[in-house]
Amino acid sequence: MSTLPVVEVFGPTIQGEGELAGMPTAFVRFGGCDYRCSWCDSLFAVLPEDVRKAPRMTPAEVAAALAALAGNPEWVTLSGGNPALLELGELVSILHADGRRVTVETQGSVWRDWLAAVDLLTVSPKPPSSGMATPANEEETERFMQRAVAAAGRMVLKVVVFDEADYAWASAVRARYAGLPFHLSCGTDPPGPGTSHAEALDGVSERYRWLCERAARDPAMDGARILPQLHVLAWGHQRGH
Amino acid sequence: MSTLPVVEVFGPTIQGEGELAGMPTAFVRFGGCDYRCSWCDSLFAVLPEDVRKAPRMTPAEVAAALAALAGNPEWVTLSGGNPALLELGELVSILHADGRRVTVETQGSVWRDWLAAVDLLTVSPKPPSSGMATPANEEETERFMQRAVAAAGRMVLKVVVFDEADYAWASAVRARYAGLPFHLSCGTDPPGPGTSHAEALDGVSERYRWLCERAARDPAMDGARILPQLHVLAWGHQRGH
């Protein structure tokens, strides 16, 4: 029987970003990623030496672990790493049979047919500051999006923005897929060893202020949603939120 | 010709709360309020001695002031005070003719037929910490909601929560109007004279963490959206945002 590398099952907490920002959800974080973003905040779900240590669970075991969490929010978020590297169709079916709604976030590098079955698909292509906005990756995103637009149900785009170059890149992505709801997600610097919560908050506030002032006056961003990472505002970079 | 007490026209900025949180919008803040919430963050739009000083503008002048703002976001937020004390139907018509979308927030004490014409109505009944959750006000809210549910288009409920008593009250409101999208908006203490931005941020973070942890595990809040006041995160209590 096929098993899945499950780095963490946690919650209920709130969704910190994007279309469901602020809504209760449980999370499953799967191991393995085809990208290495410079500012990745979950390398423990990316680096092969870490992912190899992750417990392997069947889809039914994942659903049981979710059902065992205190409280039982309707939404389940499948995260990573890049969950689209895995075959999660069976898990999605089990969760739907359990009455859950399922959302997944992926950078949009690898299409899987099961992505068409989720209740909300967030495609989050990675901007220049990640080091991943290579021409090859951008072509892959374009192929992914062609399939996603044709096959997926409810879908949104989300781009993390750290700086002006990211902002320009995000604007181009929005213009290219103009029919889709669009989120600018304000990037948060990974914490240094001695970063206090107060310093983290100050960093969140400063970049969010910049991004709001930049985007609110930009007709190209009208109708987009500009949000900070709410989980960082509440908990800093503590795991499990 | 009838004129309106306009305390401020500002933006574009982002909507800091509720259903449109994070989206670009312009604001018109009207003077006058039938409530005196203990933690009111815009008393300058409430107290009669301040409101009397507000410029009086015709609906066409308000629309022109909005059109003159740098950038021109589709959404216009009509705020207060309590904008439902005024007759704003003509302004809404002009803004619609200008291609704008209009949202309004009111505590739900006074119904006006023009409220049925806006693109999004946010009803924000005031919880115990405001000092306004009297039986008489709650009866008024109930009458308002009966008319609003029958007449209004897109409508959401939003309750500000500062503490456990507010949370319990918000839960009862949600249960009573269970069909409506529901927002828990994390209250922010008004700043003291020497409150620094860092202290304000710490306060936002602490109460938001509490509220998320409280609501995420509470089946009665499943599907609600729990958000901080994003404008305070970005700008503190600075006016004009």
Coordinates of C-alpha atoms in Angstrom, one line a residue:
Chain A
M1 CA 0.0 0.0 0.0
S2 CA 1.3 3.4 -0.9
T3 CA 2.3 5.7 2.0
L4 CA 2.9 9.4 2.2
P5 CA 5.8 11.3 4.0
V6 CA 3.9 13.3 6.6
V7 CA 6.0 15.9 8.3
E8 CA 3.3 17.2 10.6
V9 CA -0.4 17.1 11.2
F10 CA -1.5 20.0 13.3
G11 CA -4.3 22.3 14.2
P12 CA -6.9 23.5 14.5
T13 CA -5.3 26.8 13.9
I14 CA -6.2 29.6 11.5
Q15 CA -5.1 29.8 7.9
G16 CA -2.4 32.5 7.8
E17 CA -2.5 33.5 4.1
G18 CA -4.5 33.8 1.0
E19 CA -8.1 33.2 0.2
L20 CA -9.0 31.5 3.5
A21 CA -6.9 33.8 5.6
G22 CA -8.2 34.0 9.2
M23 CA -10.4 30.9 8.9
P24 CA -10.1 27.8 11.1
T25 CA -8.3 24.9 9.4
A26 CA -6.3 21.8 10.2
F27 CA -3.0 21.3 8.3
V28 CA -1.2 18.4 6.9
R29 CA 2.4 19.2 5.9
F30 CA 3.9 16.7 3.4
G31 CA 7.6 16.3 2.9
G32 CA 9.4 16.8 -0.4
C33 CA 9.9 19.8 -2.7
D34 CA 11.2 20.4 -6.2
Y35 CA 12.1 24.0 -5.3
R36 CA 14.7 25.5 -2.8
C37 CA 13.4 29.0 -2.1
S38 CA 16.0 31.2 -0.4
W39 CA 13.5 32.3 2.3
C40 CA 11.8 29.0 2.8
D41 CA 10.2 28.9 6.2
S42 CA 9.7 25.1 6.2
L43 CA 13.0 23.6 5.1
F44 CA 12.2 20.7 7.5
A45 CA 9.6 19.7 4.9
V46 CA 12.0 20.2 2.0
L47 CA 15.5 18.9 2.6
P48 CA 15.8 15.2 1.8
E49 CA 17.7 14.3 5.0
D50 CA 14.7 15.7 7.0
V51 CA 12.0 14.3 4.8
R52 CA 13.5 10.8 5.0
K53 CA 12.9 11.0 8.8
A54 CA 9.2 11.8 8.4
P55 CA 6.7 9.1 9.4
R56 CA 5.0 7.4 6.4
M57 CA 1.3 7.2 6.7
T58 CA -1.5 5.8 4.5
P59 CA -4.2 8.2 3.4
A60 CA -6.6 6.6 5.9
E61 CA -4.1 7.1 8.7
V62 CA -3.7 10.8 7.7
A63 CA -7.5 11.2 7.8
A64 CA -7.6 9.5 11.2
A65 CA -4.9 11.8 12.6
L66 CA -6.9 14.8 11.4
A67 CA -10.1 13.4 13.0
A68 CA -8.3 13.0 16.3
L69 CA -7.3 16.7 16.6
A70 CA -9.2 18.7 19.2
G71 CA -12.0 20.5 17.4
N72 CA -12.7 19.6 13.9
P73 CA -12.7 22.5 11.4
E74 CA -14.3 21.8 8.1
W75 CA -11.3 23.0 6.2
V76 CA -8.2 20.9 5.8
T77 CA -5.1 22.5 4.2
L78 CA -2.7 20.2 2.4
S79 CA 0.7 21.9 2.5
G80 CA 4.4 21.1 2.1
G81 CA 6.9 21.1 0.6
N82 CA 5.1 20.7 -2.7
P83 CA 2.1 18.4 -2.1
A84 CA 1.7 18.1 -5.8
L85 CA 4.7 15.8 -5.9
L86 CA 2.5 13.2 -4.3
E87 CA -0.6 11.3 -5.3
L88 CA -3.2 12.6 -2.8
G89 CA -6.4 11.7 -4.7
E90 CA -7.3 8.9 -2.3
L91 CA -6.8 11.2 0.7
V92 CA -8.9 13.9 -0.8
S93 CA -11.7 11.3 -1.4
I94 CA -11.6 10.1 2.2
L95 CA -11.6 13.6 3.5
H96 CA -14.6 14.5 1.3
A97 CA -16.4 11.4 2.5
D98 CA -15.7 12.6 6.1
G99 CA -17.4 15.9 5.3
R100 CA -14.2 18.0 5.2
R101 CA -13.4 20.6 2.6
V102 CA -9.9 20.5 1.2
T103 CA -7.5 23.2 0.1
V104 CA -4.1 22.8 -1.3
E105 CA -1.2 25.1 -2.0
T106 CA 1.4 24.5 -4.6
Q107 CA 3.9 26.6 -6.6
G108 CA 2.5 25.3 -9.8
S109 CA 5.4 23.3 -11.1
V110 CA 3.8 19.8 -11.4
W111 CA 0.2 19.2 -12.4
R112 CA -1.7 16.2 -10.9
D113 CA -5.3 15.3 -11.8
W114 CA -6.3 15.1 -8.2
L115 CA -5.7 18.9 -7.9
A116 CA -9.0 19.3 -9.9
A117 CA -10.9 17.6 -7.0
V118 CA -10.0 19.9 -4.2
D119 CA -12.4 22.7 -3.0
L120 CA -9.8 25.4 -3.3
L121 CA -6.5 25.4 -5.2
T122 CA -4.0 28.1 -4.4
V123 CA -1.2 28.4 -7.0
S124 CA 1.7 30.3 -5.6
P125 CA 4.5 30.9 -8.2
K126 CA 7.7 32.0 -6.6
P127 CA 9.1 35.5 -7.3
P128 CA 12.7 36.6 -8.0
S129 CA 13.7 36.9 -4.3
S130 CA 13.2 33.1 -3.9
G131 CA 15.9 32.4 -6.5
M132 CA 13.3 30.1 -8.3
A133 CA 11.9 32.5 -10.9
T134 CA 14.1 30.9 -13.7
P135 CA 12.9 30.9 -17.3
A136 CA 12.6 27.1 -17.0
N137 CA 10.4 27.3 -14.0
E138 CA 8.3 30.0 -15.5
E139 CA 7.6 27.8 -18.5
E140 CA 6.6 25.0 -16.2
T141 CA 4.2 27.4 -14.4
E142 CA 2.7 28.4 -17.7
R143 CA 2.1 24.7 -18.6
F144 CA 0.6 24.1 -15.1
M145 CA -1.7 27.0 -15.4
Q146 CA -3.0 25.9 -18.8
R147 CA -4.0 22.6 -17.3
A148 CA -5.3 24.1 -14.0
V149 CA -7.5 26.8 -15.7
A150 CA -9.0 24.0 -17.8
A151 CA -9.5 21.4 -15.1
A152 CA -9.5 23.0 -11.6
G153 CA -12.6 24.2 -9.7
R154 CA -12.2 27.2 -7.4
M155 CA -8.6 28.5 -7.9
V156 CA -6.7 31.6 -6.8
L157 CA -3.2 32.9 -7.4
K158 CA -0.9 34.1 -4.6
V159 CA 2.5 35.7 -4.9
V160 CA 4.8 36.4 -2.0
V161 CA 6.4 39.8 -2.3
F162 CA 9.5 40.9 -0.4
D163 CA 10.7 43.8 -2.6
E164 CA 10.1 45.9 -5.6
A165 CA 11.4 43.3 -8.1
D166 CA 9.0 40.7 -6.6
Y167 CA 6.2 43.3 -6.9
A168 CA 6.9 43.9 -10.6
W169 CA 7.0 40.2 -11.2
A170 CA 3.7 39.7 -9.3
S171 CA 2.1 42.4 -11.4
A172 CA 3.1 40.5 -14.6
V173 CA 1.6 37.3 -13.2
R174 CA -1.6 39.0 -12.3
A175 CA -1.9 40.6 -15.8
R176 CA -1.2 37.2 -17.5
Y177 CA -4.0 35.4 -15.6
A178 CA -6.3 38.3 -15.2
G179 CA -9.5 36.3 -14.5
L180 CA -8.3 34.8 -11.3
P181 CA -8.6 36.2 -7.7
F182 CA -5.2 37.4 -6.8
H183 CA -3.4 37.7 -3.5
L184 CA -0.2 39.6 -2.7
S185 CA 1.2 37.9 0.4
C186 CA 3.7 40.1 2.3
G187 CA 6.9 38.1 2.8
T188 CA 8.4 37.6 6.2
D189 CA 12.1 37.3 6.7
P190 CA 13.1 34.0 8.3
P191 CA 14.1 34.6 11.9
G192 CA 17.8 34.8 12.9
P193 CA 18.9 32.9 15.9
G194 CA 18.3 35.8 18.3
T195 CA 15.3 37.4 16.6
S196 CA 12.7 38.4 19.3
H197 CA 9.0 38.4 18.7
A198 CA 9.0 42.2 18.9
E199 CA 11.6 42.4 16.1
A200 CA 9.6 39.9 14.0
L201 CA 6.4 42.0 14.5
D202 CA 8.3 45.2 13.6
G203 CA 9.5 43.5 10.4
V204 CA 6.0 42.3 9.5
S205 CA 4.5 45.8 10.1
E206 CA 7.2 47.7 8.1
R207 CA 7.1 45.5 5.0
Y208 CA 3.3 45.3 5.1
R209 CA 3.0 49.1 5.3
W210 CA 5.3 49.4 2.3
L211 CA 3.3 46.8 0.3
C212 CA -0.1 48.4 1.1
E213 CA 1.1 51.8 0.2
R214 CA 2.6 50.5 -3.0
A215 CA -0.4 48.4 -4.1
A216 CA -3.3 50.5 -2.9
R217 CA -2.5 53.3 -5.4
D218 CA -1.6 51.0 -8.3
P219 CA -4.5 50.4 -10.7
A220 CA -2.8 47.2 -11.7
M221 CA -3.5 45.8 -8.2
D222 CA -7.1 47.0 -7.8
G223 CA -9.3 44.2 -6.6
A224 CA -6.3 42.2 -5.3
R225 CA -6.1 41.3 -1.7
I226 CA -2.9 42.3 0.2
L227 CA -2.3 40.5 3.4
P228 CA 0.4 39.9 5.9
Q229 CA 1.3 36.4 7.2
L230 CA -1.3 36.2 10.0
H231 CA 0.3 33.2 11.6
V232 CA 3.5 35.2 12.0
L233 CA 1.6 38.1 13.6
A234 CA 0.0 35.7 16.1
W235 CA 2.8 33.2 16.8
G236 CA 6.0 34.4 15.2
H237 CA 7.8 31.5 13.5
Q238 CA 6.7 28.9 16.1
R239 CA 6.0 25.5 14.5
G240 CA 2.5 24.0 14.6
H241 CA 0.7 27.2 13.4
Chain B
M1 CA -29.8 71.2 -1.4
S2 CA -29.0 68.7 1.3
T3 CA -25.4 68.4 2.4
L4 CA -23.5 65.8 4.4
P5 CA -21.1 66.2 7.3
V6 CA -17.9 64.7 5.8
V7 CA -15.1 64.3 8.4
E8 CA -12.6 62.9 6.0
V9 CA -12.2 61.6 2.4
F10 CA -9.0 59.5 2.2
G11 CA -7.2 56.8 0.4
P12 CA -6.5 54.9 -1.5
T13 CA -5.5 52.6 1.3
I14 CA -6.5 49.1 2.1
Q15 CA -9.6 47.9 3.9
G16 CA -8.3 47.0 7.4
E17 CA -11.2 44.7 8.5
G18 CA -13.9 42.3 7.5
E19 CA -15.0 40.9 4.2
L20 CA -12.8 43.1 2.0
A21 CA -9.8 43.0 4.4
G22 CA -6.6 43.7 2.5
M23 CA -8.3 45.1 -0.6
P24 CA -7.6 48.6 -2.0
T25 CA -10.4 51.1 -1.2
A26 CA -11.1 54.8 -0.7
F27 CA -12.9 55.9 2.4
V28 CA -15.5 58.5 3.2
R29 CA -16.0 59.1 6.9
F30 CA -19.2 60.8 7.8
G31 CA -19.8 62.6 11.1
G32 CA -22.4 61.6 13.6
C33 CA -23.2 58.6 15.7
D34 CA -26.0 57.3 17.9
Y35 CA -23.5 55.2 19.9
R36 CA -20.7 56.0 22.3
C37 CA -18.5 52.9 22.3
S38 CA -16.0 52.9 25.1
W39 CA -13.1 52.0 22.8
C40 CA -14.2 54.2 19.8
D41 CA -11.2 54.9 17.6
S42 CA -12.8 57.7 15.7
L43 CA -14.5 59.9 18.3
F44 CA -13.6 62.9 16.0
A45 CA -16.5 61.5 13.8
V46 CA -18.8 61.0 16.8
L47 CA -18.7 63.9 19.2
P48 CA -21.1 66.7 18.2
E49 CA -18.6 69.4 18.9
D50 CA -16.2 67.8 16.4
V51 CA -18.9 66.9 13.9
R52 CA -20.2 70.4 13.8
K53 CA -16.8 71.5 12.5
A54 CA -16.8 69.0 9.6
P55 CA -17.2 70.4 6.1
R56 CA -20.6 69.9 4.6
M57 CA -20.6 68.5 1.1
T58 CA -23.2 67.6 -1.5
P59 CA -23.2 64.0 -2.8
A60 CA -21.7 65.3 -6.1
E61 CA -18.9 67.0 -4.2
V62 CA -18.1 63.8 -2.2
A63 CA -17.9 61.8 -5.5
A64 CA -15.7 64.5 -7.0
A65 CA -13.4 64.4 -3.9
L66 CA -13.1 60.6 -4.3
A67 CA -12.4 60.9 -8.0
A68 CA -9.6 63.3 -7.2
L69 CA -7.7 60.9 -5.0
A70 CA -4.5 59.5 -6.5
G71 CA -5.3 56.1 -7.9
N72 CA -8.9 55.2 -8.1
P73 CA -9.8 51.9 -6.5
E74 CA -13.1 50.4 -7.5
W75 CA -14.2 50.0 -3.9
V76 CA -15.4 53.0 -1.9
T77 CA -16.1 52.4 1.9
L78 CA -18.7 54.6 3.5
S79 CA -17.8 54.8 7.2
G80 CA -18.5 56.9 10.3
G81 CA -19.7 57.5 12.9
N82 CA -22.8 55.7 11.8
P83 CA -23.4 56.5 8.1
A84 CA -26.9 55.0 8.4
L85 CA -28.0 58.2 10.2
L86 CA -27.7 60.0 6.8
E87 CA -29.5 59.8 3.6
L88 CA -26.8 58.5 1.2
G89 CA -28.9 57.0 -1.6
E90 CA -28.0 59.8 -4.0
L91 CA -24.3 59.4 -3.3
V92 CA -24.5 55.7 -3.9
S93 CA -26.2 56.3 -7.2
I94 CA -23.6 58.7 -8.3
L95 CA -20.8 56.4 -7.3
H96 CA -22.4 53.5 -9.1
A97 CA -22.8 55.7 -12.2
D98 CA -19.0 56.4 -11.9
G99 CA -18.3 52.7 -12.0
R100 CA -17.4 52.4 -8.3
R101 CA -18.5 49.7 -5.9
V102 CA -19.8 50.8 -2.5
T103 CA -19.5 49.2 0.8
V104 CA -20.9 50.5 4.1
E105 CA -20.4 49.6 7.7
T106 CA -23.0 50.3 10.4
Q107 CA -23.8 48.9 13.8
G108 CA -27.3 48.1 12.7
S109 CA -29.3 50.5 14.8
V110 CA -31.1 52.4 12.1
W111 CA -32.3 50.9 8.8
R112 CA -32.4 53.0 5.7
D113 CA -33.7 51.9 2.3
W114 CA -30.5 53.0 0.6
L115 CA -28.6 50.3 2.5
A116 CA -30.2 47.8 0.2
A117 CA -28.5 49.4 -2.8
V118 CA -24.9 49.0 -1.7
D119 CA -22.6 46.2 -3.0
L120 CA -21.6 45.0 0.4
L121 CA -23.3 45.8 3.7
T122 CA -21.3 45.0 6.9
V123 CA -23.4 45.0 10.1
S124 CA -21.3 45.3 13.1
P125 CA -23.3 45.1 16.3
K126 CA -21.3 46.3 19.4
P127 CA -20.4 43.8 22.1
P128 CA -20.5 44.2 25.9
S129 CA -17.0 45.8 26.1
S130 CA -18.3 48.8 24.1
G131 CA -20.9 49.6 26.8
M132 CA -23.5 49.6 24.0
A133 CA -24.9 46.0 24.3
T134 CA -28.0 47.1 26.2
P135 CA -31.3 45.3 25.8
A136 CA -32.8 48.3 24.0
N137 CA -29.9 48.3 21.5
E138 CA -30.1 44.6 21.0
E139 CA -33.8 44.9 20.2
E140 CA -33.0 47.6 17.7
T141 CA -30.4 45.4 16.1
E142 CA -32.9 42.6 15.8
R143 CA -35.4 44.9 14.0
F144 CA -32.6 46.1 11.8
M145 CA -31.6 42.6 10.9
Q146 CA -35.1 41.6 10.0
R147 CA -35.3 44.4 7.5
A148 CA -31.7 43.9 6.3
V149 CA -32.1 40.1 5.7
A150 CA -35.2 40.8 3.7
A151 CA -33.9 43.8 1.7
A152 CA -30.1 43.9 1.5
G153 CA -27.9 42.3 -1.2
R154 CA -24.5 40.9 -0.1
M155 CA -24.4 41.2 3.7
V156 CA -21.9 40.1 6.4
L157 CA -21.8 40.3 10.1
K158 CA -18.7 41.5 12.0
V159 CA -18.3 41.6 15.7
V160 CA -15.3 43.2 17.4
V161 CA -14.0 41.1 20.3
F162 CA -11.8 42.3 23.1
D163 CA -12.4 39.7 25.8
E164 CA -14.2 36.5 26.8
A165 CA -17.5 38.2 27.4
D166 CA -17.4 39.7 23.9
Y167 CA -16.6 36.3 22.5
A168 CA -19.6 34.7 24.1
W169 CA -21.8 37.5 22.8
A170 CA -20.4 37.2 19.3
S171 CA -21.1 33.4 19.4
A172 CA -24.7 34.2 20.2
V173 CA -25.0 36.7 17.4
R174 CA -23.5 34.2 15.0
A175 CA -25.9 31.5 16.0
R176 CA -28.9 33.8 15.7
Y177 CA -28.1 34.8 12.1
A178 CA -26.4 31.6 11.1
G179 CA -26.8 32.0 7.4
L180 CA -24.6 35.0 7.1
P181 CA -20.8 35.2 6.6
F182 CA -19.3 36.0 10.0
H183 CA -16.2 37.9 11.0
L184 CA -14.5 38.1 14.4
S185 CA -12.5 41.3 14.4
C186 CA -9.8 41.4 17.0
G187 CA -10.2 44.6 19.1
T188 CA -7.3 47.0 19.4
D189 CA -6.9 49.1 22.5
P190 CA -7.0 52.8 21.8
P191 CA -3.4 54.2 22.2
G192 CA -2.4 56.0 25.3
P193 CA -0.5 59.3 24.9
G194 CA 2.9 57.6 25.0
T195 CA 2.0 54.3 23.3
S196 CA 4.8 53.4 20.8
H197 CA 4.2 51.5 17.6
A198 CA 6.1 48.6 19.0
E199 CA 3.7 48.5 22.0
A200 CA 0.7 48.7 19.8
L201 CA 2.0 45.8 17.6
D202 CA 2.6 43.7 20.7
G203 CA -0.9 44.4 21.8
V204 CA -2.3 43.4 18.4
S205 CA -0.3 40.2 18.3
E206 CA -1.2 39.1 21.9
R207 CA -4.9 39.6 21.6
Y208 CA -5.0 38.1 18.1
R209 CA -3.1 35.0 19.3
W210 CA -5.6 34.6 22.1
L211 CA -8.6 35.1 19.7
C212 CA -7.2 32.6 17.1
E213 CA -6.5 30.0 19.7
R214 CA -10.0 30.5 21.2
A215 CA -11.9 30.4 18.0
A216 CA -9.9 27.8 15.9
R217 CA -10.9 25.0 18.3
D218 CA -14.5 26.2 18.8
P219 CA -17.0 24.4 16.5
A220 CA -19.3 27.3 16.9
M221 CA -16.8 29.5 15.1
D222 CA -16.0 27.1 12.3
G223 CA -16.2 28.9 8.9
A224 CA -15.9 32.3 10.5
R225 CA -13.0 34.6 9.6
I226 CA -10.8 35.8 12.4
L227 CA -8.7 38.9 11.5
P228 CA -6.7 41.6 13.2
Q229 CA -7.2 45.2 12.3
L230 CA -4.8 45.3 9.4
H231 CA -4.6 49.1 9.3
V232 CA -3.3 49.1 12.9
L233 CA -0.7 46.5 12.0
A234 CA 0.5 48.7 9.1
W235 CA 0.1 52.2 10.4
G236 CA -0.8 52.1 14.1
H237 CA -3.5 54.6 14.9
Q238 CA -2.4 57.2 12.4
R239 CA -5.3 59.0 10.8
G240 CA -6.0 58.6 7.1
H241 CA -5.6 54.8 6.9

